[in-house]
Coordinates of C-alpha atoms in Angstrom, one line a residue:
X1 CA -9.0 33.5 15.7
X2 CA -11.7 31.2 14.1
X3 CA -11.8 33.3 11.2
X4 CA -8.4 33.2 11.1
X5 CA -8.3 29.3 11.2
X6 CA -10.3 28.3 8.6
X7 CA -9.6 31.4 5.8
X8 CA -5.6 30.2 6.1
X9 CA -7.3 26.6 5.3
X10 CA -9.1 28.0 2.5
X11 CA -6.4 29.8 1.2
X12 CA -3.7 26.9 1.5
X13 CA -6.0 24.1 -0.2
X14 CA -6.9 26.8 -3.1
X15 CA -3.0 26.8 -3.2
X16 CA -2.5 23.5 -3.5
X17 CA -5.2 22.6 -6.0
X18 CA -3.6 25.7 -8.7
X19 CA 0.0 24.7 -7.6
X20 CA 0.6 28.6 -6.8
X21 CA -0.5 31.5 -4.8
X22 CA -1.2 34.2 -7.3
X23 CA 1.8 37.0 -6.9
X24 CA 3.4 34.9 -4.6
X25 CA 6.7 32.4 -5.7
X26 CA 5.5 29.2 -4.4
X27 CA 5.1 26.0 -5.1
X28 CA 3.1 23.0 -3.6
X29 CA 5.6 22.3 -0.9
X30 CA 6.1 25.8 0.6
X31 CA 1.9 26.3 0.1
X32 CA 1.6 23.6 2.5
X33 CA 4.5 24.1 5.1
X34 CA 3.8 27.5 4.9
X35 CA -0.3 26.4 5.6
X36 CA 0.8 24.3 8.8
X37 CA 3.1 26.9 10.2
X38 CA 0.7 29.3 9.9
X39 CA -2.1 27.0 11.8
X40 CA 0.8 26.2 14.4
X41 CA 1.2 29.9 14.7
X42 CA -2.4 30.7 15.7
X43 CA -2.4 28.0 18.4
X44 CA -4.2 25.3 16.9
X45 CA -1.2 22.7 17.3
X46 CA 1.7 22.7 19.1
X47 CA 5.4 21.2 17.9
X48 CA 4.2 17.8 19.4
X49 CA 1.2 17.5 17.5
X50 CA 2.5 18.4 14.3
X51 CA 5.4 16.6 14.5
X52 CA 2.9 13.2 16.0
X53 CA 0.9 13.8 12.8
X54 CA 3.2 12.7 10.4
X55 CA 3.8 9.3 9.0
X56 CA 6.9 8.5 8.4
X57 CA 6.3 5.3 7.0
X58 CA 4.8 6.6 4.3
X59 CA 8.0 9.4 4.1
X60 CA 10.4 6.3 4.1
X61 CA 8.2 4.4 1.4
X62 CA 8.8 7.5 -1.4
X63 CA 12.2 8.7 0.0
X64 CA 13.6 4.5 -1.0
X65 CA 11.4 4.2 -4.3
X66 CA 12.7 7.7 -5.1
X67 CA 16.1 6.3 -4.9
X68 CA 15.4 2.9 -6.7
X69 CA 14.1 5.0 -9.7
X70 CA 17.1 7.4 -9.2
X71 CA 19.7 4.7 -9.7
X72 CA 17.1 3.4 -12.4
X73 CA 17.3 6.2 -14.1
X74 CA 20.9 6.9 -13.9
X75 CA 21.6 3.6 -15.3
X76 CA 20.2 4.1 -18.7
X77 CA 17.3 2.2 -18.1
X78 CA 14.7 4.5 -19.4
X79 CA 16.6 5.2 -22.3
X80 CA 16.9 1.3 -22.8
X81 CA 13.4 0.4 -22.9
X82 CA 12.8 3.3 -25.7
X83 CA 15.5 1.8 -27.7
X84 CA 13.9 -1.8 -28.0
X85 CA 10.6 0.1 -28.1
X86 CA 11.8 1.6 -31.7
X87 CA 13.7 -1.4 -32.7
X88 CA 10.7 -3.9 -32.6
X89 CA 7.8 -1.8 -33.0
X90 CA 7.6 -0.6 -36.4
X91 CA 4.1 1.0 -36.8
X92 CA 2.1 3.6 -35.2
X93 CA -0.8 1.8 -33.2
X94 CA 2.2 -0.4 -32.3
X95 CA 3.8 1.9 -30.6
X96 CA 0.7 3.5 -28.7
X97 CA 0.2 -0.1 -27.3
X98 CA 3.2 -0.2 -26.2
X99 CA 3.7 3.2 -24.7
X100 CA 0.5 2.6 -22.9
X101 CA 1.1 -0.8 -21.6
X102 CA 4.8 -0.5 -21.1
X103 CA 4.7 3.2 -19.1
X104 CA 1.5 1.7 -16.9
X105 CA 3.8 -1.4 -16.2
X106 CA 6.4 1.0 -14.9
X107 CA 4.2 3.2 -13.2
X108 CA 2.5 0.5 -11.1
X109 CA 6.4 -0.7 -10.1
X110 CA 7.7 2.9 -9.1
X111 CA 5.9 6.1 -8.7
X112 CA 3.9 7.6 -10.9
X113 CA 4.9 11.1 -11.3
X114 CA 8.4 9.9 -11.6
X115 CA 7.3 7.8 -14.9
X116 CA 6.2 10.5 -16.4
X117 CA 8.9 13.1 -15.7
X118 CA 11.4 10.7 -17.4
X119 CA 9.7 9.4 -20.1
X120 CA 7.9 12.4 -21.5
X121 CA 10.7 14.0 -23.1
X122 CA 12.0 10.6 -24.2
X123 CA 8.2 10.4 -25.9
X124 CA 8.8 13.7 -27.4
X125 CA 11.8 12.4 -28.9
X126 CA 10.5 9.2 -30.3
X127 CA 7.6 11.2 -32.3
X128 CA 9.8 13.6 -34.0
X129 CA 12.0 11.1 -35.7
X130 CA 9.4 9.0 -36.7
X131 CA 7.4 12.2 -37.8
X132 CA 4.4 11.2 -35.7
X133 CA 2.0 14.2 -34.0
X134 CA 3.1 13.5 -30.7
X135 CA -0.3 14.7 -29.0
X136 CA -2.0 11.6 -28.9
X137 CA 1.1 9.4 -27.8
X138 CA 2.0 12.3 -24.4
X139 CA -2.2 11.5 -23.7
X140 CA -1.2 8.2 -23.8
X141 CA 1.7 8.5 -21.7
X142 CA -0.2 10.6 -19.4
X143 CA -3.4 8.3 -19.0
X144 CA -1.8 5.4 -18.5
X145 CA 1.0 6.6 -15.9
X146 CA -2.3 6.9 -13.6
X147 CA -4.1 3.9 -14.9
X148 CA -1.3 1.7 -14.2
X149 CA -0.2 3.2 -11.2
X150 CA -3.8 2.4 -9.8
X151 CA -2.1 -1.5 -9.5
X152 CA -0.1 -1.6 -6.4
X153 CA 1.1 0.0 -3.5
X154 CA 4.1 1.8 -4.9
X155 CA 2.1 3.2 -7.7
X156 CA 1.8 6.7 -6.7
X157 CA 2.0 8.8 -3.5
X158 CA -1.5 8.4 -2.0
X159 CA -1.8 4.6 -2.5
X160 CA 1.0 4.6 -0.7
X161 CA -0.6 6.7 2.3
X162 CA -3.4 4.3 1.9
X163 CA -0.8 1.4 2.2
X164 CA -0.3 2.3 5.5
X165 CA -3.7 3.8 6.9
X166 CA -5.4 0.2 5.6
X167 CA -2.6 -2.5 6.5
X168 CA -3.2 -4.5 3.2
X169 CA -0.6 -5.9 2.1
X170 CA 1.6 -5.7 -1.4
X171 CA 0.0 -8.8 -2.6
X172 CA -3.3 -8.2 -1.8
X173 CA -3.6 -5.1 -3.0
X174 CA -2.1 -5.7 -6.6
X175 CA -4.3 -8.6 -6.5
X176 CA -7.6 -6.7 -5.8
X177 CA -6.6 -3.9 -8.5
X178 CA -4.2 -5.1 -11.4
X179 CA -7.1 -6.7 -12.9
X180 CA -8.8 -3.4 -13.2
X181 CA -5.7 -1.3 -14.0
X182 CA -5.2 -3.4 -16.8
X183 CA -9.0 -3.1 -18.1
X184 CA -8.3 0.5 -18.3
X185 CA -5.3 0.4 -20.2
X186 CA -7.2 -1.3 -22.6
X187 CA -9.9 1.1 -22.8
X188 CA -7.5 3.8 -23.4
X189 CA -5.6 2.2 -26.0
X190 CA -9.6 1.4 -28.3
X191 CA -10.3 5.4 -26.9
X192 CA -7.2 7.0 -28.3
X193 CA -7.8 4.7 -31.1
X194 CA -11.2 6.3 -31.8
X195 CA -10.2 9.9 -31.4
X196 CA -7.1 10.0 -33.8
X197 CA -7.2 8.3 -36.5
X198 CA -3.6 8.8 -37.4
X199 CA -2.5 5.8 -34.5
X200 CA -4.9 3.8 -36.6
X201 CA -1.9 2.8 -38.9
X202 CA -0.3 -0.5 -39.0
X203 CA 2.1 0.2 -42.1
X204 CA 5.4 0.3 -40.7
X205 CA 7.4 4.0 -40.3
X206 CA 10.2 4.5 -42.4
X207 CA 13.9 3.0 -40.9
X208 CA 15.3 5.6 -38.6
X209 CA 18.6 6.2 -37.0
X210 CA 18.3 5.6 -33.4
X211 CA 19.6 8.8 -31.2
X212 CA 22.9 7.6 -29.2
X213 CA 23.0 6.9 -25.2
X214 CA 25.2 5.0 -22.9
X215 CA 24.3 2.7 -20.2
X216 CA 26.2 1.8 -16.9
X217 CA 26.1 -2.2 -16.9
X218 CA 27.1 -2.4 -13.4
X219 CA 24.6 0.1 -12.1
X220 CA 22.0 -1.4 -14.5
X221 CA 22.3 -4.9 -13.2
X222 CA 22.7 -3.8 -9.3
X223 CA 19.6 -1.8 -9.7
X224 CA 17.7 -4.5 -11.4
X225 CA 18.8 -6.9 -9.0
X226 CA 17.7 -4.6 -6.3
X227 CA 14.5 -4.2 -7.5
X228 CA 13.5 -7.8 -8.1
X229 CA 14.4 -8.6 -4.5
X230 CA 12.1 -5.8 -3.7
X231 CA 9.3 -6.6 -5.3
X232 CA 9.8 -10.6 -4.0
X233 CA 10.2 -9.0 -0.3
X234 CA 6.8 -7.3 -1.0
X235 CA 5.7 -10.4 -1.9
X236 CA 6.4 -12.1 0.7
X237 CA 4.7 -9.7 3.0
X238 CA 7.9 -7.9 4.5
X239 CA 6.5 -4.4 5.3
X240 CA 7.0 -1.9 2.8
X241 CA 8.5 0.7 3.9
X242 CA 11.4 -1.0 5.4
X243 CA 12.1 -3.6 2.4
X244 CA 12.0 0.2 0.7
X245 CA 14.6 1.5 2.8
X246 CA 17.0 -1.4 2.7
X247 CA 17.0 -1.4 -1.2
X248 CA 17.7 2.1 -1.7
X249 CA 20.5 1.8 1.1
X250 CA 22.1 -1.2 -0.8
X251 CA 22.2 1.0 -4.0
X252 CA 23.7 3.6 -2.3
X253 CA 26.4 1.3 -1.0
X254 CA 28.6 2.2 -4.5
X255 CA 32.5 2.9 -5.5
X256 CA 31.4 4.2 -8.7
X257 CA 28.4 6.6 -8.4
X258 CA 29.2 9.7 -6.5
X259 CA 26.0 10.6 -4.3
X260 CA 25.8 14.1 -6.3
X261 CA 24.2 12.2 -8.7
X262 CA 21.6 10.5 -7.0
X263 CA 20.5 12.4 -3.9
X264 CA 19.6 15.6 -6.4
X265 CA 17.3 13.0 -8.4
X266 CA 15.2 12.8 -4.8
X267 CA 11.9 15.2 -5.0
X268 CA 12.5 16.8 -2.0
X269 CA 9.6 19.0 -2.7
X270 CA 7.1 16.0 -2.6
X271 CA 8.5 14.9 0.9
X272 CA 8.4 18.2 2.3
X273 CA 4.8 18.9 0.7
X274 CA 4.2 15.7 2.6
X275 CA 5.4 16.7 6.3
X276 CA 3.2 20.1 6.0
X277 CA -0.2 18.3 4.5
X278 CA -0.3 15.7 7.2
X279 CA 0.4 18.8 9.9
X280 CA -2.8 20.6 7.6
X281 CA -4.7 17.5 8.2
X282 CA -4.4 17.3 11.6
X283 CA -5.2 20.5 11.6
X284 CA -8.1 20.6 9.8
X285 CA -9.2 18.0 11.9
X286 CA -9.3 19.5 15.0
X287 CA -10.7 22.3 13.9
X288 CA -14.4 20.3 13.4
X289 CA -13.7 21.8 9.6
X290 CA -14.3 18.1 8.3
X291 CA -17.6 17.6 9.8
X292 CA -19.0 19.3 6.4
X293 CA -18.2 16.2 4.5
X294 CA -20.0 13.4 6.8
X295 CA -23.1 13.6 5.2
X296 CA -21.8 12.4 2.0
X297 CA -19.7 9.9 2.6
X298 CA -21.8 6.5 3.9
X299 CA -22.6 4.6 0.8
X300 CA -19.6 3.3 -2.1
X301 CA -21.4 6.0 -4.9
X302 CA -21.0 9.2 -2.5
X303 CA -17.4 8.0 -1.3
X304 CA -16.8 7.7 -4.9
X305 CA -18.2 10.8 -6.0
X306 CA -16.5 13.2 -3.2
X307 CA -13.0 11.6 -3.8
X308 CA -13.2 12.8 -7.2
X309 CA -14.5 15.8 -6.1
X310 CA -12.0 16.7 -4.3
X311 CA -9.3 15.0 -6.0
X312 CA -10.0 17.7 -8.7
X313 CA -9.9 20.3 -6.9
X314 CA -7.2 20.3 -3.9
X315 CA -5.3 17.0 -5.6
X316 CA -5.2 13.3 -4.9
X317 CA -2.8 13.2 -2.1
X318 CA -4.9 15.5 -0.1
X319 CA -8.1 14.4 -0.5
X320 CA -6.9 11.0 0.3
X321 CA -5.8 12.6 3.5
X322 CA -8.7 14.3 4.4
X323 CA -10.9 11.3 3.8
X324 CA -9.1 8.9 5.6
X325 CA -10.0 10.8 8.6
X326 CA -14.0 11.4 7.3
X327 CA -15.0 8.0 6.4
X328 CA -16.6 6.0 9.1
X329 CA -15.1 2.5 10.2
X330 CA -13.6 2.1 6.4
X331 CA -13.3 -1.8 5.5
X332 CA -10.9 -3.1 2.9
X333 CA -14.1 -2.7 0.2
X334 CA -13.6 1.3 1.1
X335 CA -10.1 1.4 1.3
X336 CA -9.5 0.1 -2.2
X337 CA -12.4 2.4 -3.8
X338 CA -10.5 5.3 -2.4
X339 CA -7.2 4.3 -4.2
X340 CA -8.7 3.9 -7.2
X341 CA -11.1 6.9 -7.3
X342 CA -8.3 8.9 -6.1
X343 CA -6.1 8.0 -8.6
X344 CA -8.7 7.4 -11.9
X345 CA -9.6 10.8 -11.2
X346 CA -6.1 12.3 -12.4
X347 CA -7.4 11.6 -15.6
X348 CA -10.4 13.7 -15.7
X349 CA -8.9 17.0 -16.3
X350 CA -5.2 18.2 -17.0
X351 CA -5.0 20.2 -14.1
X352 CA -6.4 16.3 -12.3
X353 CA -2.9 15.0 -11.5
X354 CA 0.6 16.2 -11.0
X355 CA 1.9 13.7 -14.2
X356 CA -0.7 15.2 -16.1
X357 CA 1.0 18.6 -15.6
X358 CA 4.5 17.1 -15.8
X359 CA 3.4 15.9 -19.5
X360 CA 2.0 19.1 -20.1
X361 CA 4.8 21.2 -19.2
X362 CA 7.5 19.2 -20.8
X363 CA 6.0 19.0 -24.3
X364 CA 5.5 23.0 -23.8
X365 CA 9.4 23.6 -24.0
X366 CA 9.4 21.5 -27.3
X367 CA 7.0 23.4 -29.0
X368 CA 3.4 21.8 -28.9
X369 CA 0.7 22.8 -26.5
X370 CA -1.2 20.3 -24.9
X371 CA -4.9 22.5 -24.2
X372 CA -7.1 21.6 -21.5
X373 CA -9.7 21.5 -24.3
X374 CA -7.7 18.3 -25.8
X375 CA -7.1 16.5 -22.4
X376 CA -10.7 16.6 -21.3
X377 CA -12.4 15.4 -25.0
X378 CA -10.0 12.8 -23.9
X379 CA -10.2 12.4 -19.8
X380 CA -13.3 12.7 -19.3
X381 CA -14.9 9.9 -20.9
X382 CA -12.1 7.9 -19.8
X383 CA -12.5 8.7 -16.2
X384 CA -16.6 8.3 -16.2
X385 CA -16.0 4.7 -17.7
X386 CA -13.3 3.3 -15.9
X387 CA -15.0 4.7 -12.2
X388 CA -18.4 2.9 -13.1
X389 CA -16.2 0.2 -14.0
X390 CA -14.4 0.6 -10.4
X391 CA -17.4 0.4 -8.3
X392 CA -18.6 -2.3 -10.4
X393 CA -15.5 -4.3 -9.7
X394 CA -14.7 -3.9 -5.8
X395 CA -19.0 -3.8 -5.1
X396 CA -20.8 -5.6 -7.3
X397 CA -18.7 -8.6 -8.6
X398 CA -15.9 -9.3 -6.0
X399 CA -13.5 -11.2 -7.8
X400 CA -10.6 -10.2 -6.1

């Protein structure tokens, strides 16, 4: 029964760090309901425990920024900030700057995954009318989604788990890390700068005709409405995921929208991939099968190094889930390392993050081929400078 145990462990994590089970049709969120079933079925929990080891704070928190970026999203938003983007940037390293600055500004204010899936074909778009190798603008997109989500709370799904492990607030979060998130946007920007020297230019493009798009005005000023009075409420310390919840249910108070169009928009997947790694964890935990890990996990450099580890191979989100558990009395020093880590390591390879993949699958149906080759000449040296620069900022000079 042991054996049992731990080889449907092994064999759901190896799931979830490819993203499939070789010959079988699943993806991430059937890998890992299917993983805590399973460990319910051989006796290890019972329909109590799994259903006690889920946090549904942290299921509320995506479910409402899920909708905010929905409604966003259906609003012509998106499609709005890539209009001015053309209008008033008129040369190539102009537009890198702003595509990195501009899609880390919106990843650190809703999730990062959700950044990407929008924007990346909207990226796509934007480099074949001006004529411009898209390659090193979809890196950009793709670095900085996770650099900027590194920011705040709502940045991505496991600061959001940390969110709620930790306690620290909104404020003090963004505080600690935006400092650092920006840093690394810079660095990105002088490293993509290096690489291609194409982005180098600061002629302008020729004039272009802009593609056509339609925006709701009364959707686009309830949602922006919406979200500044969210991001005041986390501000002013109101707890998350219920300042979350009331914003998405005020946007879907609507005579005009029909819920077909919204609800759809949800990633169900990510929630339900959610319920069956927290059952896993508990699992795991019982089991004694974290006990491996303690040795390496009692000074900042081996906390950092394991999180990437094992960011890398079984993803962010569970690592962050698995360490939460291993780490011994974690202070708020600890707790911010592991959002960052967790998160700065998405850039190391392509396979490193789910946006990563996102970018990488979207520019596939248009033609180009991002390699893994090209992301890591580009991730790697990315992700060993901005970690150094990490432990340097939370360890060593403490200005947050």
């Amino acid at each position: 029964m042991i054996v049992l145990r731990y080889l449907v462990i092994l064999l759901t994590y190896i799931g979830l760090g490819l993203g499939y089970l070789p010959g079988l049709r699943m993806n991430r969120a059937t890998i890992a309901l299917v993983g805590a079933a399973f460990l319910m079925a051989l006796g290890l929990l019972d329909l109590s425990a799994a259903w006690s080891a889920i946090d549904y704070k942290t299921l509320v928190f995506l479910f409402g920024m899920m909708i905010i970026s929905a409604n966003l999203a259906a609003s012509g938003f998106f499609q709005l900030a890539v209009d001015y983007t053309i209008r008033y940037v008129h040369s190539p390293l102009g537009l890198l700057i702003v595509l990195t600055f501009g899609s880390g500004f919106l990843s650190a204010l809703f999730l990062n995954d959700t950044i990407a899936l929008i924007l990346t074909p909207l990226v796509v778009g934007i480099t074949q009318l001006l004529s411009l190798n898209p390659i090193p603008y979809l890196l950009a997109l793709a670095g900085a989604t996770n650099l900027g989500s590194v920011a705040t709370l709502s940045g991505n799904p496991q600061n959001i788990l940390i969110g709620s492990f930790s306690g620290i607030s909104y404020l003090d979060f963004a505080k600690a890390l935006t400092p650092l998130a920006l840093i690394g946007l810079v660095i990105q920007v002088g490293w993509l700068w290096w690489l291609y020297p194409e982005v180098r230019s600061l002629h302008p493009y020729l004039k272009v005709e802009l593609p056509r798009y339609r925006t709701f005005k009364p959707l686009l000023v309830k949602s922006l409405l919406i979200t500044t009075g969210l991001l005041i409420a986390f501000l002013l310390g109101i707890p998350t995921a219920e300042a979350t919840l009331i914003a998405a249910g005020l946007l879907l108070v609507t005579r005009r929208i029909k819920p077909a169009r919204i609800l759809p928009k949800v990633d169900w997947d990510l929630l339900l991939m959610f319920c069956g790694l927290f059952i896993l964890t508990e699992g795991v935990q019982k089991l004694g099968a974290l006990e491996w890990f303690s040795p390496f996990v009692h000074t900042p450099w081996s906390i950092l190094g394991v999180t990437v580890l094992l960011s890398n191979l079984v993803s962010n989100v569970p690592a962050v889930l698995l360490l939460h558990h291993l780490i011994p009395h974690p202070d708020k020093q600890t707790w911010l390392l592991l959002a960052a880590a967790s998160t700065l390591a998405g850039n190391l390879t392509l396979l490193g993050s789910v946006a990563n993949l996102i970018v990488a699958e979207a520019v596939a149906k248009k033609g180009y081929r991002l390699t893994f080759g090209e992301h890591l000449r580009f991730g790697l040296p990315l992700t060993v400078v901005t970690l150094a620069l990490t432990y340097v900022w939370i360890f060593k000079l403490r200005v947050w």
